[in-house]
Coordinates of N, CA and C in Angstrom, one line a residue:
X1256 N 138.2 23.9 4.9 CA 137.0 23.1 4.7 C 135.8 24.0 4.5
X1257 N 135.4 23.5 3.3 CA 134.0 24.3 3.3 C 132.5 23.9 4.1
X1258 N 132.2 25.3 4.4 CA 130.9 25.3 5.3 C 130.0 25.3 5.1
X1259 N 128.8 23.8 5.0 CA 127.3 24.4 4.2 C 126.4 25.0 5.3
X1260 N 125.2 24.7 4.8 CA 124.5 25.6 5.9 C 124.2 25.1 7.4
X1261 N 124.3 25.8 8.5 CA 123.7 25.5 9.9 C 125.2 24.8 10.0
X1262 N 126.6 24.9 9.6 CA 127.3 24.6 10.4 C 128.1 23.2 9.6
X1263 N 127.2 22.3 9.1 CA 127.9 20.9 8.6 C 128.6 21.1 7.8
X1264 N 129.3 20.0 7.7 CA 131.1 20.2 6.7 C 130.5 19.4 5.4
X1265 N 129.6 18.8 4.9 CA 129.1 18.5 3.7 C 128.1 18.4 3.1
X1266 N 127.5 18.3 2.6 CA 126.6 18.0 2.1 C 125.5 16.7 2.4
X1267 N 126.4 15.8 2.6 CA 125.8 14.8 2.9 C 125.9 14.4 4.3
X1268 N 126.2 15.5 5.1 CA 125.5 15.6 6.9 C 124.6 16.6 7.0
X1269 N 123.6 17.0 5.8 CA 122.7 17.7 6.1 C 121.6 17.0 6.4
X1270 N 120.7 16.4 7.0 CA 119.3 16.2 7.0 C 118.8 16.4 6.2
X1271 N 117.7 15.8 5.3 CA 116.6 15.9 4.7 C 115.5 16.8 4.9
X1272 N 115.4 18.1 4.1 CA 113.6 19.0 4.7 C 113.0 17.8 4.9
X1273 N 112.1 17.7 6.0 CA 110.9 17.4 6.3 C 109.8 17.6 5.7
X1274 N 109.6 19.5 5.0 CA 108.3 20.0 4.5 C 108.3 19.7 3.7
X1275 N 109.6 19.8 2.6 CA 110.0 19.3 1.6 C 109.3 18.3 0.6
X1276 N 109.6 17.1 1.6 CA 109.0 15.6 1.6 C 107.3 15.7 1.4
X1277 N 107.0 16.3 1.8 CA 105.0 16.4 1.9 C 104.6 17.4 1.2
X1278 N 105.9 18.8 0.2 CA 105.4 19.7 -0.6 C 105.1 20.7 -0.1
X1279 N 105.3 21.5 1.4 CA 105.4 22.1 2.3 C 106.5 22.9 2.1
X1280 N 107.7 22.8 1.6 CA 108.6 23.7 1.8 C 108.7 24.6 0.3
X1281 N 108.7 26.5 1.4 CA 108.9 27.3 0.0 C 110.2 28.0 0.7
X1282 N 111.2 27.5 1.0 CA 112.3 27.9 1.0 C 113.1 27.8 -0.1
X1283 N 113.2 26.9 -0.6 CA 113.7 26.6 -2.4 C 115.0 26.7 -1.8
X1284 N 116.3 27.3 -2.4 CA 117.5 26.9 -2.4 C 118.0 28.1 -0.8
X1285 N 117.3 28.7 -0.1 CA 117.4 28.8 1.2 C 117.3 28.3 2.1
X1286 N 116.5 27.2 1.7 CA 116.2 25.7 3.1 C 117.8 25.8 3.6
X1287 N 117.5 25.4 5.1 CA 118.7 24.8 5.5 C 118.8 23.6 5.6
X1288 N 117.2 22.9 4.9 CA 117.8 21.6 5.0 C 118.2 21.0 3.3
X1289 N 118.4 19.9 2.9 CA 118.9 18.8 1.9 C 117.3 18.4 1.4
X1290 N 116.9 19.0 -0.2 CA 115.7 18.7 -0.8 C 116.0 17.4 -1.1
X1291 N 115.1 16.4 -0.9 CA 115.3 14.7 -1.9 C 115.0 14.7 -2.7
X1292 N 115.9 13.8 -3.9 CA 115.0 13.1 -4.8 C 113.8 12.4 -4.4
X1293 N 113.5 12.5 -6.3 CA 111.9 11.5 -6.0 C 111.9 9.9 -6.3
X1294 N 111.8 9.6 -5.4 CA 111.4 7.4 -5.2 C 110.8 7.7 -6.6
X1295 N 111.5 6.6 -7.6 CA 110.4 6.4 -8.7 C 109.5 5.5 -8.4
X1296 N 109.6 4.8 -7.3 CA 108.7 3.6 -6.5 C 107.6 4.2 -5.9
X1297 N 107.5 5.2 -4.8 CA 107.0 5.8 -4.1 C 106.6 7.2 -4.7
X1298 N 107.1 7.7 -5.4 CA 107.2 9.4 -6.1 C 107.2 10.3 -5.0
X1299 N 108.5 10.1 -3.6 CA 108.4 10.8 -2.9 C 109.4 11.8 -3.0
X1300 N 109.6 13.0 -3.1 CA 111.1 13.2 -2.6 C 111.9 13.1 -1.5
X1301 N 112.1 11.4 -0.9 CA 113.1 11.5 0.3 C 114.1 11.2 0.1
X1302 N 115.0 10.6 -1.2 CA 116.1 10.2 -1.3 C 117.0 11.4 -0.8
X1303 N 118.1 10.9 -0.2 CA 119.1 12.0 -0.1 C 120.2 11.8 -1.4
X1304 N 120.7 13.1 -1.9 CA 121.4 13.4 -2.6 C 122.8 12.7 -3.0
X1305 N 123.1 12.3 -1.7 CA 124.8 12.0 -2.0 C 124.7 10.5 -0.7
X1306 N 123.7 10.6 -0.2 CA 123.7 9.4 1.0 C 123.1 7.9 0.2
X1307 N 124.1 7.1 -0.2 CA 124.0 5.6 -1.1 C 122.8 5.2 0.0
X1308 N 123.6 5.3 1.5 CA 123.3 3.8 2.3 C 121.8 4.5 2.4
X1309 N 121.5 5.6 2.5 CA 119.8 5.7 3.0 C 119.0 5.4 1.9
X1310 N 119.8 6.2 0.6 CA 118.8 5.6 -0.7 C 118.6 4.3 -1.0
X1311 N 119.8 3.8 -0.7 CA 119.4 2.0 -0.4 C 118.5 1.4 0.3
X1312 N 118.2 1.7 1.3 CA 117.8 1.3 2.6 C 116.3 2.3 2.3
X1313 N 116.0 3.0 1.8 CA 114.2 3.5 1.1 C 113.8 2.7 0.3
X1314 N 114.6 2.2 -0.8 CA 114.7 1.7 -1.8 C 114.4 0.3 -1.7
X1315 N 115.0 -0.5 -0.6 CA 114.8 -1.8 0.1 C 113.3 -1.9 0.9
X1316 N 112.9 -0.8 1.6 CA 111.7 -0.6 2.4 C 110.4 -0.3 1.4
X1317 N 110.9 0.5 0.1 CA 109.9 0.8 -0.6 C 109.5 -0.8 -1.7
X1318 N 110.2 -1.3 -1.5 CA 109.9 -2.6 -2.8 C 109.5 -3.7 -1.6
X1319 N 109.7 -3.7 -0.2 CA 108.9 -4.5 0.5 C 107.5 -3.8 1.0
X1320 N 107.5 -2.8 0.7 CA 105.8 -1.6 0.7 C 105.2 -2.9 -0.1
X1321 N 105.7 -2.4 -0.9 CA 104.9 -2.4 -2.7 C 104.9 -3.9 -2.7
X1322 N 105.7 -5.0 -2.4 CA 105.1 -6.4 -2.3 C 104.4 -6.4 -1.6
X1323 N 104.2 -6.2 -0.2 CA 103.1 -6.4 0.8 C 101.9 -6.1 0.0
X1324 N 101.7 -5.0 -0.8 CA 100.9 -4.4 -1.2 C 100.0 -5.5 -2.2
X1325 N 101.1 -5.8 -3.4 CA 100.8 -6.4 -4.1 C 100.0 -7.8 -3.6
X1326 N 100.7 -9.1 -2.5 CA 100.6 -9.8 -2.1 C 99.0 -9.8 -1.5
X1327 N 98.5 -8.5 -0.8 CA 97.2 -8.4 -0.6 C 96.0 -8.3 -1.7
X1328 N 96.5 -7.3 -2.4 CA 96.1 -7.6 -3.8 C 95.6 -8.8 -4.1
X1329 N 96.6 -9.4 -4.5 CA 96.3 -10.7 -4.7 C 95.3 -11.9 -4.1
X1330 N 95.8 -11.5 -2.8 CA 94.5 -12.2 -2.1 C 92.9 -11.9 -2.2
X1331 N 92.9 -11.0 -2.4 CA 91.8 -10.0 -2.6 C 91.2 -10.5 -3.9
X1332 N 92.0 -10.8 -4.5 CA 91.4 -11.1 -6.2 C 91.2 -12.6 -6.1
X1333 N 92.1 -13.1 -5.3 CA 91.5 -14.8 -5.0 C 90.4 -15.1 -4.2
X1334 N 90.2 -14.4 -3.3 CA 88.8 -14.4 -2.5 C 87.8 -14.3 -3.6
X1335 N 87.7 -13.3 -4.8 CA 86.9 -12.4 -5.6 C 86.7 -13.8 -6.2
X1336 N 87.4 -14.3 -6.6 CA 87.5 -15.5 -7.8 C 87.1 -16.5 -7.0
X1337 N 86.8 -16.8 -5.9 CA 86.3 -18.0 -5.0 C 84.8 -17.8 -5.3
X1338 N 84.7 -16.4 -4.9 CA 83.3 -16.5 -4.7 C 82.8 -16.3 -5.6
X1339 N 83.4 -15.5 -7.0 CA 82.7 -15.5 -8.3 C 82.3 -16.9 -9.0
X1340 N 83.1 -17.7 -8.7 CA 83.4 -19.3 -8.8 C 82.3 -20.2 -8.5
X1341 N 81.8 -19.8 -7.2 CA 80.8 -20.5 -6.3 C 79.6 -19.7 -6.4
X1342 N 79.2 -18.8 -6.8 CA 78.0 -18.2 -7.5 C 78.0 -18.6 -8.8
X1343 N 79.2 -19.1 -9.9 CA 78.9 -19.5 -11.2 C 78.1 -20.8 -10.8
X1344 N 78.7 -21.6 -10.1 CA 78.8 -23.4 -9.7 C 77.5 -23.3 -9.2
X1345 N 77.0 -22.6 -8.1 CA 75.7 -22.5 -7.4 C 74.3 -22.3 -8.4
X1346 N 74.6 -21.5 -9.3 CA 73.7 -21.1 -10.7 C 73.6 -22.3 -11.3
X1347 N 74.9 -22.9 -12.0 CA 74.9 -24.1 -12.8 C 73.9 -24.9 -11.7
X1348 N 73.7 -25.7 -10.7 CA 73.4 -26.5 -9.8 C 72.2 -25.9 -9.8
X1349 N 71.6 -24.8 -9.3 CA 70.1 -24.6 -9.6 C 69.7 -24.6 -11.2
X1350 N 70.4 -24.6 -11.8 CA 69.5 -24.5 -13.5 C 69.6 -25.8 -13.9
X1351 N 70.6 -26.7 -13.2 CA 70.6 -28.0 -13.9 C 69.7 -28.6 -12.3
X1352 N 69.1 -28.6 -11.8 CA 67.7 -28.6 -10.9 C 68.0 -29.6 -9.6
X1353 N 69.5 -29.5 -9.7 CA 70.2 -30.1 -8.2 C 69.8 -29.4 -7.0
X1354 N 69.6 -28.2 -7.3 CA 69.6 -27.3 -6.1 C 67.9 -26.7 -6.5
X1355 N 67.3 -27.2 -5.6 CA 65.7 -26.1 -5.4 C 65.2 -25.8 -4.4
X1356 N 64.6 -24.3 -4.7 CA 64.0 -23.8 -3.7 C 62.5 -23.6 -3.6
X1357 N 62.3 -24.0 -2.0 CA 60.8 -24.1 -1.9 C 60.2 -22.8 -1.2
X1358 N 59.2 -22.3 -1.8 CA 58.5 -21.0 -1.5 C 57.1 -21.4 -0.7

């Protein structure tokens, strides 16, 4: 059986670098740990190499990020649009002389 580094029998029982992940690691092909791919969702490198279920499982967490994300978004631009709405409506109503103000 071959031996990678720090002892594990594969490749895919190595851990992920940590430094890695944040651009921190200059061990390059001396790490002892497992460099990730990059999330094309995230552009992180945590995927692991040969591990399906975790790439799955980033991949599931990363596209519920990114809706939550969007979802606020959204709200954000509907508030914008409320109030852009009710400052058009408010203008119309003072120029058509419903609305006046006394000084």
């Amino acid at each position: 059986m071959k031996e990678y580094r720090n002892g594990f029998s594969s490749l895919g029982s190595l851990p992920l670098c940590p430094y890695f992940e944040t651009g921190d690691c200059d061990k390059g092909d001396k790490c002892q740990f497992v460099h990730g791919d990059v999330c094309d969702l995230c552009n992180v490198p945590c995927l692991h190499p040969t591990d399906t279920e975790q790439r799955a499982q980033h991949r599931r967490e990363c596209i519920d990020a990114h809706e939550a994300a969007m979802e606020e978004a959204f709200a954000e631009a509907r508030s914008a649009d409320i109030y852009l709405n009710n400052s058009i409506l408010t203008f119309y109503l003072i120029m058509q002389g419903f609305i006046c103000f006394e000084i």
